[in-house]
Coordinates of N, CA and C and ligand atoms in Angstrom, one line a residue:
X1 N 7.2 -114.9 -5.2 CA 6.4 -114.3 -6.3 C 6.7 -112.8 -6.4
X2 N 6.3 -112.1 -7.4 CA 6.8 -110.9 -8.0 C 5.6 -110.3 -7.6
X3 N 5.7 -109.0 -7.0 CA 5.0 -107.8 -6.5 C 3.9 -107.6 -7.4
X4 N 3.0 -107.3 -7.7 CA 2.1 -106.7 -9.0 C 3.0 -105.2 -9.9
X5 N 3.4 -104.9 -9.2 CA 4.1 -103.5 -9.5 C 5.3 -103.5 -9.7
X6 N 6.0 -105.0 -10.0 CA 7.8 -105.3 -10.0 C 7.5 -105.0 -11.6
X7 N 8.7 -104.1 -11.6 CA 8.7 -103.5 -13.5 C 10.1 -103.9 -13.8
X8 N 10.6 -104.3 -14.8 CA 11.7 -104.9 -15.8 C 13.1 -103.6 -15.1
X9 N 13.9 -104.3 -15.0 CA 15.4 -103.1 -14.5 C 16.4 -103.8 -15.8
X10 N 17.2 -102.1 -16.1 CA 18.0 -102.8 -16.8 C 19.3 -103.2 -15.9
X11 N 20.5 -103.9 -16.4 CA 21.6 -104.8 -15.8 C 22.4 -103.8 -15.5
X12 N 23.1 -104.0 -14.2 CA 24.2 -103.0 -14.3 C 25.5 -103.6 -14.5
X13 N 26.3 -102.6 -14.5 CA 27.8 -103.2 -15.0 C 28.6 -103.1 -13.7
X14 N 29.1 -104.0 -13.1 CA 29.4 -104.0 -11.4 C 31.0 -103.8 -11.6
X15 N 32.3 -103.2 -11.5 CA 33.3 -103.5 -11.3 C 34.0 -103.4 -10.2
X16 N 34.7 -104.9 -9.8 CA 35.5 -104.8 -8.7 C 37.0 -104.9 -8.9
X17 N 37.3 -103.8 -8.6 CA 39.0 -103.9 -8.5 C 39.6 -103.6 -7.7
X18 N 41.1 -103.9 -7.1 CA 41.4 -103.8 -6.1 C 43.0 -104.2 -6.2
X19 N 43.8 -104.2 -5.3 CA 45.3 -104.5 -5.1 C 44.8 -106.4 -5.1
X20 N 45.6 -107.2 -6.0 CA 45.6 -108.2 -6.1 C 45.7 -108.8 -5.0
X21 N 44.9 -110.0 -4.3 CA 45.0 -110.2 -3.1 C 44.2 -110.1 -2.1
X22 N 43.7 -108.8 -2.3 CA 42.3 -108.3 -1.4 C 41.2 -109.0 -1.5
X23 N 40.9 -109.8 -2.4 CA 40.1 -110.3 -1.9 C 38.9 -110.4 -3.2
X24 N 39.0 -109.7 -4.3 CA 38.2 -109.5 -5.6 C 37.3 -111.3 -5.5
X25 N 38.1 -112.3 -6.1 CA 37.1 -113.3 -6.5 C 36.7 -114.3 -5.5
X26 N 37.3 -113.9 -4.2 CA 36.4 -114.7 -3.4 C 35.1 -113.8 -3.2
X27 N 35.0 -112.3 -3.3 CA 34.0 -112.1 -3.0 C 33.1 -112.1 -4.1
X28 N 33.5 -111.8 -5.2 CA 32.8 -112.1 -6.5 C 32.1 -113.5 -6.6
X29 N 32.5 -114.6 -6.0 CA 32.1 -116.1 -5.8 C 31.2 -115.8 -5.0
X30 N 30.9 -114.9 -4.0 CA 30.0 -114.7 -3.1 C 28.9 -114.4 -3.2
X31 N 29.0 -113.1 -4.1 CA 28.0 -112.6 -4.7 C 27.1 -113.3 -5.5
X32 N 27.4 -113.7 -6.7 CA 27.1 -115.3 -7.6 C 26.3 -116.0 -6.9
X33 N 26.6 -116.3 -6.0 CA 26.2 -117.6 -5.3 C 25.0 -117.1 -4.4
X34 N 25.0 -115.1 -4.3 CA 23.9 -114.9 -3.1 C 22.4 -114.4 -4.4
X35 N 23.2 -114.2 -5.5 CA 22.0 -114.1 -6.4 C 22.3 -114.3 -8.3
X36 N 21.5 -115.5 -8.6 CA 22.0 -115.6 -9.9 C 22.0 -114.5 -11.2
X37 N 21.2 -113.4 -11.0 CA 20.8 -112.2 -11.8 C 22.4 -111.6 -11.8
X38 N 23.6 -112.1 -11.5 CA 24.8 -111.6 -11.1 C 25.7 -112.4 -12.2
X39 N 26.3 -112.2 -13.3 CA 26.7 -113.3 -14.4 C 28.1 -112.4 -14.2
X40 N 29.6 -113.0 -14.4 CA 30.8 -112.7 -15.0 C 31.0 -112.5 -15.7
X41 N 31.7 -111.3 -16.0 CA 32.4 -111.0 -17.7 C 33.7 -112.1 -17.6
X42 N 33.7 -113.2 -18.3 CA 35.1 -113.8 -18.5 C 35.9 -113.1 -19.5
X43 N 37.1 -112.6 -19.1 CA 37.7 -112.2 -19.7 C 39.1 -112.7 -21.1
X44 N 39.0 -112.5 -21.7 CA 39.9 -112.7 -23.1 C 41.2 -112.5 -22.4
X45 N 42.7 -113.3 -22.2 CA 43.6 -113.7 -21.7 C 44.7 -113.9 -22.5
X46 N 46.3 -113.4 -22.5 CA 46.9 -113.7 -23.7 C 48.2 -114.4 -22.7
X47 N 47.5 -114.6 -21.0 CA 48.4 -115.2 -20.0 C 48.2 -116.9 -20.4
X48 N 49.2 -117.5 -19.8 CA 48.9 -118.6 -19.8 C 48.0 -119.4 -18.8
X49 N 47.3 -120.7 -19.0 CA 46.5 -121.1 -17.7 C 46.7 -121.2 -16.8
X50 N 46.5 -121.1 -15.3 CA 47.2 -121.5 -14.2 C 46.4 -123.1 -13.5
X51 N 47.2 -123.8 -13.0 CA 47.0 -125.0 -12.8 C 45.4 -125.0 -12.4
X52 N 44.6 -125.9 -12.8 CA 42.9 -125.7 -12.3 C 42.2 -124.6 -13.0
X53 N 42.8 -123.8 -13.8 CA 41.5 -122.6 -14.7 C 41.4 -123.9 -15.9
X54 N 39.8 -123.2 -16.3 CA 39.5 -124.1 -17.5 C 39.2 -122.8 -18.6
X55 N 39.6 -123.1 -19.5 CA 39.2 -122.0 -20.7 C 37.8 -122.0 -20.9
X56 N 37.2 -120.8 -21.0 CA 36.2 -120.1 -21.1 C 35.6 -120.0 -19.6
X57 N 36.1 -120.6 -18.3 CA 35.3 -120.5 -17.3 C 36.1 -119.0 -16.5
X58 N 37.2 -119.1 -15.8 CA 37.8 -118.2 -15.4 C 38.6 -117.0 -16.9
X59 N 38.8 -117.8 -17.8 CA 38.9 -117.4 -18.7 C 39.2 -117.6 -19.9
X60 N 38.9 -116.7 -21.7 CA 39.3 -117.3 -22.7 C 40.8 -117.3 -22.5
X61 N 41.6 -117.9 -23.2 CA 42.8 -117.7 -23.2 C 43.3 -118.1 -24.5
X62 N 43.6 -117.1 -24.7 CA 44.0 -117.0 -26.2 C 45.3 -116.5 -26.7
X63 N 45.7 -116.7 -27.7 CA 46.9 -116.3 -28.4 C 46.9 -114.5 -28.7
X64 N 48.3 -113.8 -28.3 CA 48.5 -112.6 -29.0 C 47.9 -112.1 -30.1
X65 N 47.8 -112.6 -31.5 CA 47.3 -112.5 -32.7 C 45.7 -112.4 -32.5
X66 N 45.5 -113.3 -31.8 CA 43.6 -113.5 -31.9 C 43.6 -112.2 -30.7
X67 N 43.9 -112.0 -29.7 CA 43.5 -110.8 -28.8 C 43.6 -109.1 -29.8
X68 N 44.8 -109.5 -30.3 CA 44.6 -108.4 -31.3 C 44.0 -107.9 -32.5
X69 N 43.7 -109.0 -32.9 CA 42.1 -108.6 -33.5 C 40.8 -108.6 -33.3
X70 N 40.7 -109.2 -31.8 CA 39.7 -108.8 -30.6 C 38.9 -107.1 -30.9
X71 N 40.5 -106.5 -30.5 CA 40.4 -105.1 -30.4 C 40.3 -104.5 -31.6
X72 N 40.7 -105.0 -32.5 CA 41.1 -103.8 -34.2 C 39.4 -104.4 -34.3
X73 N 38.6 -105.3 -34.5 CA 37.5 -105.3 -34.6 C 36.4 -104.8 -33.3
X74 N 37.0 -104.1 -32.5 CA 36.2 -103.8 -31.4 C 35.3 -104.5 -30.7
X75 N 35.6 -105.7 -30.9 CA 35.0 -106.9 -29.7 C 35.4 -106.3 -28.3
X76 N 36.3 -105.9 -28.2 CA 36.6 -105.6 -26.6 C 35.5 -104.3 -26.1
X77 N 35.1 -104.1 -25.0 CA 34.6 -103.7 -24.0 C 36.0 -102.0 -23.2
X78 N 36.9 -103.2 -23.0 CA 38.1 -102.3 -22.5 C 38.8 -103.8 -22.6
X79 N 40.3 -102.5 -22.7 CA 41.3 -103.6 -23.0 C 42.7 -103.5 -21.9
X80 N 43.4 -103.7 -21.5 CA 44.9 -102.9 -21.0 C 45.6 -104.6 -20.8
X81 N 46.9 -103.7 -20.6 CA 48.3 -104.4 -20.2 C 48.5 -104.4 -19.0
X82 N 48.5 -106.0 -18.5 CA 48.7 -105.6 -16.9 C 49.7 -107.3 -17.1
X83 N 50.4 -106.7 -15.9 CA 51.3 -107.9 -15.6 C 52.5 -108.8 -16.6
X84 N 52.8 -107.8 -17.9 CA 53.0 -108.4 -19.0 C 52.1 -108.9 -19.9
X85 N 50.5 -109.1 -19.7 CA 49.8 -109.6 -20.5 C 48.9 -108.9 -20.8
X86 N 48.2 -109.1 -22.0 CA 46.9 -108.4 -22.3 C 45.3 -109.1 -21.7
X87 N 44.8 -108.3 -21.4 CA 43.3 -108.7 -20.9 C 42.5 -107.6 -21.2
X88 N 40.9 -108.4 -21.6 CA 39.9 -107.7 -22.2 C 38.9 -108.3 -21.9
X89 N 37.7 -107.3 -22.0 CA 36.5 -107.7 -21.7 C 35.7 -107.6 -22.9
X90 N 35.3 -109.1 -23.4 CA 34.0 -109.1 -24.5 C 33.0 -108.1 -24.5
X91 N 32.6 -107.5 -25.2 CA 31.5 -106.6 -25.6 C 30.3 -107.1 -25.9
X92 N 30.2 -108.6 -26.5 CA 28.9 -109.0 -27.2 C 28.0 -109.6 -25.6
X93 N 28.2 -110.6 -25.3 CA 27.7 -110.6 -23.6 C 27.8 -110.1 -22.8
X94 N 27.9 -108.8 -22.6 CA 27.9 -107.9 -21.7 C 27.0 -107.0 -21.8
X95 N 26.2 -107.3 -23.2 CA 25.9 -106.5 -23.7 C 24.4 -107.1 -23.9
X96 N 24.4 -108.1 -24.2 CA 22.8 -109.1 -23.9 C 22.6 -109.3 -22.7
X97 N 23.6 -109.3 -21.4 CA 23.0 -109.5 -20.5 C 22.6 -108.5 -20.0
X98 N 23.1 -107.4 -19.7 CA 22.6 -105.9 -19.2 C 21.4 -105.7 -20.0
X99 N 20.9 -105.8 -21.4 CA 19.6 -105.5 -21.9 C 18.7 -106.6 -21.2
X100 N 19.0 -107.8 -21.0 CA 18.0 -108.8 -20.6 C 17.6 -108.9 -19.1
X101 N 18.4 -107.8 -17.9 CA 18.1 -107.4 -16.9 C 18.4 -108.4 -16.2
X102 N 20.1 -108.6 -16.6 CA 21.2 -109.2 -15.2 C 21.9 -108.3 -15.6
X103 N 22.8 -108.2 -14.5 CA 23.9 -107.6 -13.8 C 25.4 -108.1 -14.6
X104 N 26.2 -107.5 -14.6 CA 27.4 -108.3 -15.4 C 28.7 -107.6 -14.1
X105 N 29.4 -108.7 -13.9 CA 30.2 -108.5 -12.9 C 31.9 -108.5 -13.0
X106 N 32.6 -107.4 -13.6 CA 33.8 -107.4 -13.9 C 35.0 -107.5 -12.5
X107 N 36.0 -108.1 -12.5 CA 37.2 -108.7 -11.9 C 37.8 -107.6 -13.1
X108 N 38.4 -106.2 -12.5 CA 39.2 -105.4 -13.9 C 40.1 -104.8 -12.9
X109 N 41.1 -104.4 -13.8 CA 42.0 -103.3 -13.4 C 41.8 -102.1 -13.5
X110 N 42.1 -101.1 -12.6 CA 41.6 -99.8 -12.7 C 41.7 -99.1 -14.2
X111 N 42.6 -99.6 -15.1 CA 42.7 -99.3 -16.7 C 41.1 -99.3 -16.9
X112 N 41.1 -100.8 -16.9 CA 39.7 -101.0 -17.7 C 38.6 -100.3 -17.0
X113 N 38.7 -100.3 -15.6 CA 37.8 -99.2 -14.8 C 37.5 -97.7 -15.8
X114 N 38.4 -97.7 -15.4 CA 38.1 -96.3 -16.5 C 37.9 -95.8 -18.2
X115 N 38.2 -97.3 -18.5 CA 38.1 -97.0 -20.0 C 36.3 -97.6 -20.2
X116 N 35.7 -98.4 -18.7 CA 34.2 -98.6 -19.0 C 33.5 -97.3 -18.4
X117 N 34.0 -96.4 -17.4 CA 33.1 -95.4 -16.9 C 33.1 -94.6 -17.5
X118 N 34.0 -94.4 -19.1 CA 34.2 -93.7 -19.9 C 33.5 -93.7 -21.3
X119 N 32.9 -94.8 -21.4 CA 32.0 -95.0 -22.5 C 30.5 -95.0 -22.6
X120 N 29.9 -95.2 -23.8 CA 28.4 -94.7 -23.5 C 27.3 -95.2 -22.3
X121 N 28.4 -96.7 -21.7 CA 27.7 -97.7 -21.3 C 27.7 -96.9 -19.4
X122 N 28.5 -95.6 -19.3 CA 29.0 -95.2 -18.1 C 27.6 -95.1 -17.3
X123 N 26.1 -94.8 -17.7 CA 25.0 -94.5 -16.4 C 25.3 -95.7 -15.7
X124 N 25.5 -96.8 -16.0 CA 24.6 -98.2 -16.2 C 25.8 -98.5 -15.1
X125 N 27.1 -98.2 -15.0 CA 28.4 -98.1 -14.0 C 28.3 -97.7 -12.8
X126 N 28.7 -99.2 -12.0 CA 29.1 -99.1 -10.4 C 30.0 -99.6 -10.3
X127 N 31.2 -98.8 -9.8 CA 32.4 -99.6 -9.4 C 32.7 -99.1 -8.3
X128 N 33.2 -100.3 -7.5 CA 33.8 -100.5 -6.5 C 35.5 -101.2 -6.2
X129 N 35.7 -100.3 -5.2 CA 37.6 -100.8 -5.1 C 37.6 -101.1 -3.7
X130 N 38.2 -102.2 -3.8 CA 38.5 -103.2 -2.1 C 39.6 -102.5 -1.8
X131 N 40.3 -102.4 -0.5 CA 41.4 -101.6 0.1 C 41.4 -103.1 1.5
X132 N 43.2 -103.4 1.3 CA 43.4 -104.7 2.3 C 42.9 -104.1 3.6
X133 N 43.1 -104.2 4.5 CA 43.5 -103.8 6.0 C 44.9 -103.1 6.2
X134 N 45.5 -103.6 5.6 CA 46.8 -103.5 5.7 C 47.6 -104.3 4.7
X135 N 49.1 -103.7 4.5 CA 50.0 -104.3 3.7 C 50.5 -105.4 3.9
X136 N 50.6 -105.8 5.4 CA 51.6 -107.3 5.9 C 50.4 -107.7 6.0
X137 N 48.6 -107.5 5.6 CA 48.1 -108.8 5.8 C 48.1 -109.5 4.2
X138 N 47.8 -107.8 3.2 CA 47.7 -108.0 1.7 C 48.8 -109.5 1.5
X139 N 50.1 -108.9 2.0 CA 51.1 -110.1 1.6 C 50.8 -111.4 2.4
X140 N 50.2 -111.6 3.5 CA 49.6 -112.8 3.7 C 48.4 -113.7 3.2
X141 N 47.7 -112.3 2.8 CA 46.8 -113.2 1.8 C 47.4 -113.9 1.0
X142 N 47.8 -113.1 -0.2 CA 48.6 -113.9 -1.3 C 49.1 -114.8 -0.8
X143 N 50.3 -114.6 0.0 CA 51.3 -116.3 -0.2 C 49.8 -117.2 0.6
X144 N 49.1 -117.0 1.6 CA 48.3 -118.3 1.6 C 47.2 -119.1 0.9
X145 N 46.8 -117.7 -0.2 CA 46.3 -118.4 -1.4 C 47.3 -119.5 -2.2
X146 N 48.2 -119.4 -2.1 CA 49.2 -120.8 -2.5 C 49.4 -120.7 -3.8
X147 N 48.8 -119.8 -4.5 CA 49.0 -120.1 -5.2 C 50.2 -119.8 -6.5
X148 N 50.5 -118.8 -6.1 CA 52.0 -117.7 -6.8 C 53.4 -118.3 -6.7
X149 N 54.2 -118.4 -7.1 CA 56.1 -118.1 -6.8 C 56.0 -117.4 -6.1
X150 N 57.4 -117.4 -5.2 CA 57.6 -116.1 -4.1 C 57.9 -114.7 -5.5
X151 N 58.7 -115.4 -6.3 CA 58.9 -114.5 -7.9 C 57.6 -113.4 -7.9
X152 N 56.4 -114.6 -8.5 CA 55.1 -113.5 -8.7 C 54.6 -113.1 -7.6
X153 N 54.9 -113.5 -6.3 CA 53.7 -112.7 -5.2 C 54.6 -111.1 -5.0
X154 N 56.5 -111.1 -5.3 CA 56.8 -110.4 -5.1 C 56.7 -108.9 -6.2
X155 N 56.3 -109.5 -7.4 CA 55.9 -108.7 -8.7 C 54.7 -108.5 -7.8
X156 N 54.1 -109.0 -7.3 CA 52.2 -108.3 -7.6 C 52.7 -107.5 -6.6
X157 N 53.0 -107.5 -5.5 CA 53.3 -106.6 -4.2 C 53.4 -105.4 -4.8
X158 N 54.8 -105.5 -5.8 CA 55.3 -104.4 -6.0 C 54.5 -103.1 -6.8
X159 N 53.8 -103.8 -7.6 CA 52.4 -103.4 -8.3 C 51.1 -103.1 -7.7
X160 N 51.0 -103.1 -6.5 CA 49.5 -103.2 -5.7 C 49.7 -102.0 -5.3
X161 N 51.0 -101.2 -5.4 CA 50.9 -99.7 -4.7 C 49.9 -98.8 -6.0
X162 N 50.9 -99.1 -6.7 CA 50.0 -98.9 -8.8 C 48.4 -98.9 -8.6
X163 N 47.9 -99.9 -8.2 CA 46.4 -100.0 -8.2 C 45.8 -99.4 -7.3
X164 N 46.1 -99.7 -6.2 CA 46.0 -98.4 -4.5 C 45.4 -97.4 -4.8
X165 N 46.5 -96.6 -5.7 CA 46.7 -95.1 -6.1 C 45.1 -94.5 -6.7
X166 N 44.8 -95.7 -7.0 CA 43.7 -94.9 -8.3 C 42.3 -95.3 -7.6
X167 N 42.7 -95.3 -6.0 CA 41.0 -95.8 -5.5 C 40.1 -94.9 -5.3
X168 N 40.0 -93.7 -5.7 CA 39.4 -92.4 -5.3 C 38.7 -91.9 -6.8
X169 N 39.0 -93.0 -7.9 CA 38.2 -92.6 -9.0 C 37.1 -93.6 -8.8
X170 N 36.6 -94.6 -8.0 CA 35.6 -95.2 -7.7 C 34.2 -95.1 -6.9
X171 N 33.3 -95.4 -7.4 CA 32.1 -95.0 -6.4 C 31.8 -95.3 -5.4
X172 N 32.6 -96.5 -4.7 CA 32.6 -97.2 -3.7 C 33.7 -97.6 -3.2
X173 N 33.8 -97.2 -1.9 CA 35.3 -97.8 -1.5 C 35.2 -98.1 -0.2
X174 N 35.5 -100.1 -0.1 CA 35.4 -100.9 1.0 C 36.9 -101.6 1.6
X175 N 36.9 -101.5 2.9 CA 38.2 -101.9 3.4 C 37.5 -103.8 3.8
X176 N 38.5 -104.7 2.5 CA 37.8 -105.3 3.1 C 38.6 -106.5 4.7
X177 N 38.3 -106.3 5.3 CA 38.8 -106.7 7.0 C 38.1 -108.0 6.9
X178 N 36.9 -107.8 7.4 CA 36.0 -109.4 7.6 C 35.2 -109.5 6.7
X179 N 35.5 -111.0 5.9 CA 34.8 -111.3 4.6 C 33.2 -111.2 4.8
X180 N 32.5 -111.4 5.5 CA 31.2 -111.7 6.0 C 30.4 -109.8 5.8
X181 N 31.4 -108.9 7.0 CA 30.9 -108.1 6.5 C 30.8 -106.9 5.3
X182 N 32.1 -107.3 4.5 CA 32.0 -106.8 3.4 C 31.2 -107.1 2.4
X183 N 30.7 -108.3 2.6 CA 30.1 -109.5 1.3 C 28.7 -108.6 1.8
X184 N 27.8 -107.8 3.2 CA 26.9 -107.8 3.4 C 27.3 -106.4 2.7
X185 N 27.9 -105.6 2.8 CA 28.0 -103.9 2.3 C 28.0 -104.5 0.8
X186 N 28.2 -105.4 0.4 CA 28.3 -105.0 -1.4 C 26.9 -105.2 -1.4
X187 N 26.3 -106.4 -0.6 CA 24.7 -106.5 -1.6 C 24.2 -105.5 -1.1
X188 N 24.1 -104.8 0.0 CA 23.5 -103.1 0.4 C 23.7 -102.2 -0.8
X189 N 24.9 -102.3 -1.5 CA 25.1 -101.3 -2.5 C 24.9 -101.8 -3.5
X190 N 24.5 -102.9 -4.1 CA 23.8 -103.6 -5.4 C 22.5 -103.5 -5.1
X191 N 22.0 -104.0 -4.2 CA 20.5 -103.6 -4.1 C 20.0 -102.0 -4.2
X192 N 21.0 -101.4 -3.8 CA 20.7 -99.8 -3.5 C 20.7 -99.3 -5.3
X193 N 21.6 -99.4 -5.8 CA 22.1 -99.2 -6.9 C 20.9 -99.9 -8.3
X194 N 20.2 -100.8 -7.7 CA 19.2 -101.6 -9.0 C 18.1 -100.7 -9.2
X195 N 18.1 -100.0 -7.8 CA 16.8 -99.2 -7.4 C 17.2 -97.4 -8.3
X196 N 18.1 -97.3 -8.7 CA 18.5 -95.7 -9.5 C 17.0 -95.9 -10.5
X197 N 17.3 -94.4 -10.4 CA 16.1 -94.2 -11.3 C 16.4 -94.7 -12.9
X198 N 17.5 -94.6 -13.3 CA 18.1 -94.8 -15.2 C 18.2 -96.6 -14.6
X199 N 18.3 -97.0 -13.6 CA 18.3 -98.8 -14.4 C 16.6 -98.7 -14.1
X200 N 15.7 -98.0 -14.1 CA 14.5 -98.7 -13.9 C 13.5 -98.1 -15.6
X201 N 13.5 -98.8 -16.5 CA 13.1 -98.0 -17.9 C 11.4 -98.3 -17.8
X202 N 11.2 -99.0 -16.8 CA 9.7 -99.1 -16.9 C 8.7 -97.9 -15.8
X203 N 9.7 -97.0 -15.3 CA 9.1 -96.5 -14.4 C 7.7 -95.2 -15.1
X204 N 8.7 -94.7 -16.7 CA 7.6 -94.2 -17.2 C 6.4 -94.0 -17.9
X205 N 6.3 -95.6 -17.6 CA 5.2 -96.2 -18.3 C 4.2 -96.1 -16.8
X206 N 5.1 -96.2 -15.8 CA 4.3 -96.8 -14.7 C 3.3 -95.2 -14.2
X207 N 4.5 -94.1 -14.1 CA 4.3 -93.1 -13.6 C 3.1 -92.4 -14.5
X208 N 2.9 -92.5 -15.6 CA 2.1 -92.1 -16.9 C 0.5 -93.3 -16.5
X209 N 0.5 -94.2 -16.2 CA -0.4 -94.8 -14.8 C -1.5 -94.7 -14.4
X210 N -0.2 -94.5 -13.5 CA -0.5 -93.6 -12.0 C -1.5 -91.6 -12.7
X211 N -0.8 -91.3 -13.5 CA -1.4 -90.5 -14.0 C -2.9 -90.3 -14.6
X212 N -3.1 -91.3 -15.3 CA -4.5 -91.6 -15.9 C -5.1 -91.8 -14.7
X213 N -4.9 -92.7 -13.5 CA -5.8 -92.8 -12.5 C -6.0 -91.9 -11.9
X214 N -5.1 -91.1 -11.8 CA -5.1 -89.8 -10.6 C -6.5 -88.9 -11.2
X215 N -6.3 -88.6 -12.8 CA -7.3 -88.1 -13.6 C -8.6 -88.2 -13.6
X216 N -9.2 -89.8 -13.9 CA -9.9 -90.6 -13.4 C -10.5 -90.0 -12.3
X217 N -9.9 -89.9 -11.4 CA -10.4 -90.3 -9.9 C -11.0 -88.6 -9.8
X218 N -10.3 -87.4 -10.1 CA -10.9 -86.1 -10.7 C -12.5 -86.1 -10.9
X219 N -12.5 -87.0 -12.5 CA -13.8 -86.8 -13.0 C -14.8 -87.3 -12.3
Ligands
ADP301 P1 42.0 -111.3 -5.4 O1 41.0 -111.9 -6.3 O2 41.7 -109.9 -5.1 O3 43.4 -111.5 -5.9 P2 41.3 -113.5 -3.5 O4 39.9 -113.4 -3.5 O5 42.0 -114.6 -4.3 O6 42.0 -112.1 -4.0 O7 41.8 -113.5 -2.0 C1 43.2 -113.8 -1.7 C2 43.2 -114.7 -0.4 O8 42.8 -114.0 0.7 C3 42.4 -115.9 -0.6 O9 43.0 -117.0 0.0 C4 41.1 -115.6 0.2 O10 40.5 -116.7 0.8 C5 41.7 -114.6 1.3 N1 40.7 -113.6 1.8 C6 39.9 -112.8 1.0 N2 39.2 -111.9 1.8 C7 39.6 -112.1 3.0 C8 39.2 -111.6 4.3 N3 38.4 -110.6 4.4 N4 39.8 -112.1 5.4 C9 40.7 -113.1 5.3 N5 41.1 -113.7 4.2 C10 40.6 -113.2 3.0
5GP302 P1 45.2 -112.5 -12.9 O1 46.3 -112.8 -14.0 O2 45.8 -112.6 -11.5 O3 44.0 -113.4 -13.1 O4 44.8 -111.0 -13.1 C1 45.7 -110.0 -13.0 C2 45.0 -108.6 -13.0 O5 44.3 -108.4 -14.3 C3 43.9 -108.5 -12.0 O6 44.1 -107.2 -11.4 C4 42.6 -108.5 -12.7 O7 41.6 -107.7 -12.1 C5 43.1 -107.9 -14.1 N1 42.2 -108.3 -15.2 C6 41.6 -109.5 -15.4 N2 40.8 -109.4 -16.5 C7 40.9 -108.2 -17.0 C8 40.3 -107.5 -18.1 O8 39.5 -108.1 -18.9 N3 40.6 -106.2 -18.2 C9 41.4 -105.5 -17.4 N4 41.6 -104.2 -17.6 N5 42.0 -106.1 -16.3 C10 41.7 -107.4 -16.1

């Protein structure tokens, strides 16, 4: 049950990014699963599917033409080029769910990192960048996710130094080593972060209150 004094929070905008590998959607699956107030931005895709994605779940996937009027109509959120492809984040449900007081949880590249901490939506912004352990485990992750060419695991390698670089523009930065206790540092810093004073919009109603009573109690 809800406290007598639990007041409406607005949603924050969560993003995790990281050297491909590290670890982003298993721990993203984690989170999800440790609290439903935690929704996905599925992202708009001009890649093709990979064996087991279903469109609209891990992602839209769509044609060049339709992504690019995504953006000339400003549906996108943030947009970049990564890997040869375009990806973007919807703006219309990102946007209902942060007012309706969930959380929206981006899988981005440091591009889009910064083209969201850069817009009006930036208070409402916590981003976080995973860092492997190390580079001979990073490349063990991948090949045992199974799921790449030696082709693409050697592309992403070569690109993970690219993403590395830019971890020091983030608010949070976790090495992630053992899944267990990273999964516990992120809800420490989701929980910590719901509690900011700008996601709580009811606090002025509350504090204004607390004031009449204090007055009250005066007379
Ligand atoms: P990303 O989404 O960042 O590309 P994944 O979440 O797909 O990375 O993780 C890549 C692989 O590494 C997966 O097989 C996953 O189970 C494994 N993995 C993730 N975090 C850890 C960890 N802390 N320790 C060991 N293996 C991990
Ligand atoms: P993948 O093709 O492996 O699913 O994703 C490749 C990279 O694109 C990952 O680093 C992922 O975080 C990034 N990415 C996925 N969706 C988006 C998006 O909507 N915007 C941006 N900027 N990057 C994205």
């Amino acid at each position: 049950m809800m406290p007598e004094t639990a007041m409406a929070r607005r949603g924050l905008l969560i993003i995790l990014s990281s050297p491909s590998g590290a670890g982003k959607s298993t721990l993203a699956g984690r989170l999800r699963d440790w609290d439903t107030d935690i929704r996905f931005s599925v992202s708009a895709t001009t890649r093709a599917a990979r064996s087991g994605e279903k469109d609209g779940r891990e992602y839209h996937f769509v044609e060049e033409s339709a992504f690019k009027s995504m953006v000339r109509d400003s549906e996108m959120l943030e947009h970049a080029f990564v890997f040869g492809n375009f990806y973007g984040s919807p703006r219309t449900p990102v946007q209902s769910a942060i007012e309706a007081g969930a959380d929206v949880l981006f899988d981005i590249d440091w591009q889009g990192a910064q083209q969201i901490a850069n817009s009006p939506l930036a208070p409402h912004v916590l981003s976080i960048f995973l860092l492997p352990p190390s580079i001979t485990e990073l490349r063990r992750r991948l090949e045992s996710r199974g799921q790449d060419s030696a082709d693409t695991i050697a592309k992403r390698m070569t690109r993970s130094w690219d993403e590395i670089s830019h971890w020091d523009s983030y608010d949070y930065v976790l090495v992630n080593d053992d899944l267990d206790v990273t999964e516990d540092r992120l809800r420490t810093i989701i929980t910590a972060e719901r509690l900011r004073r700008t996601q709580q919009p009811g606090l002025m109603g509350h504090v204004r209150k607390l004031q009449d009573e204090f007055k009250d109690g005066l007379e």
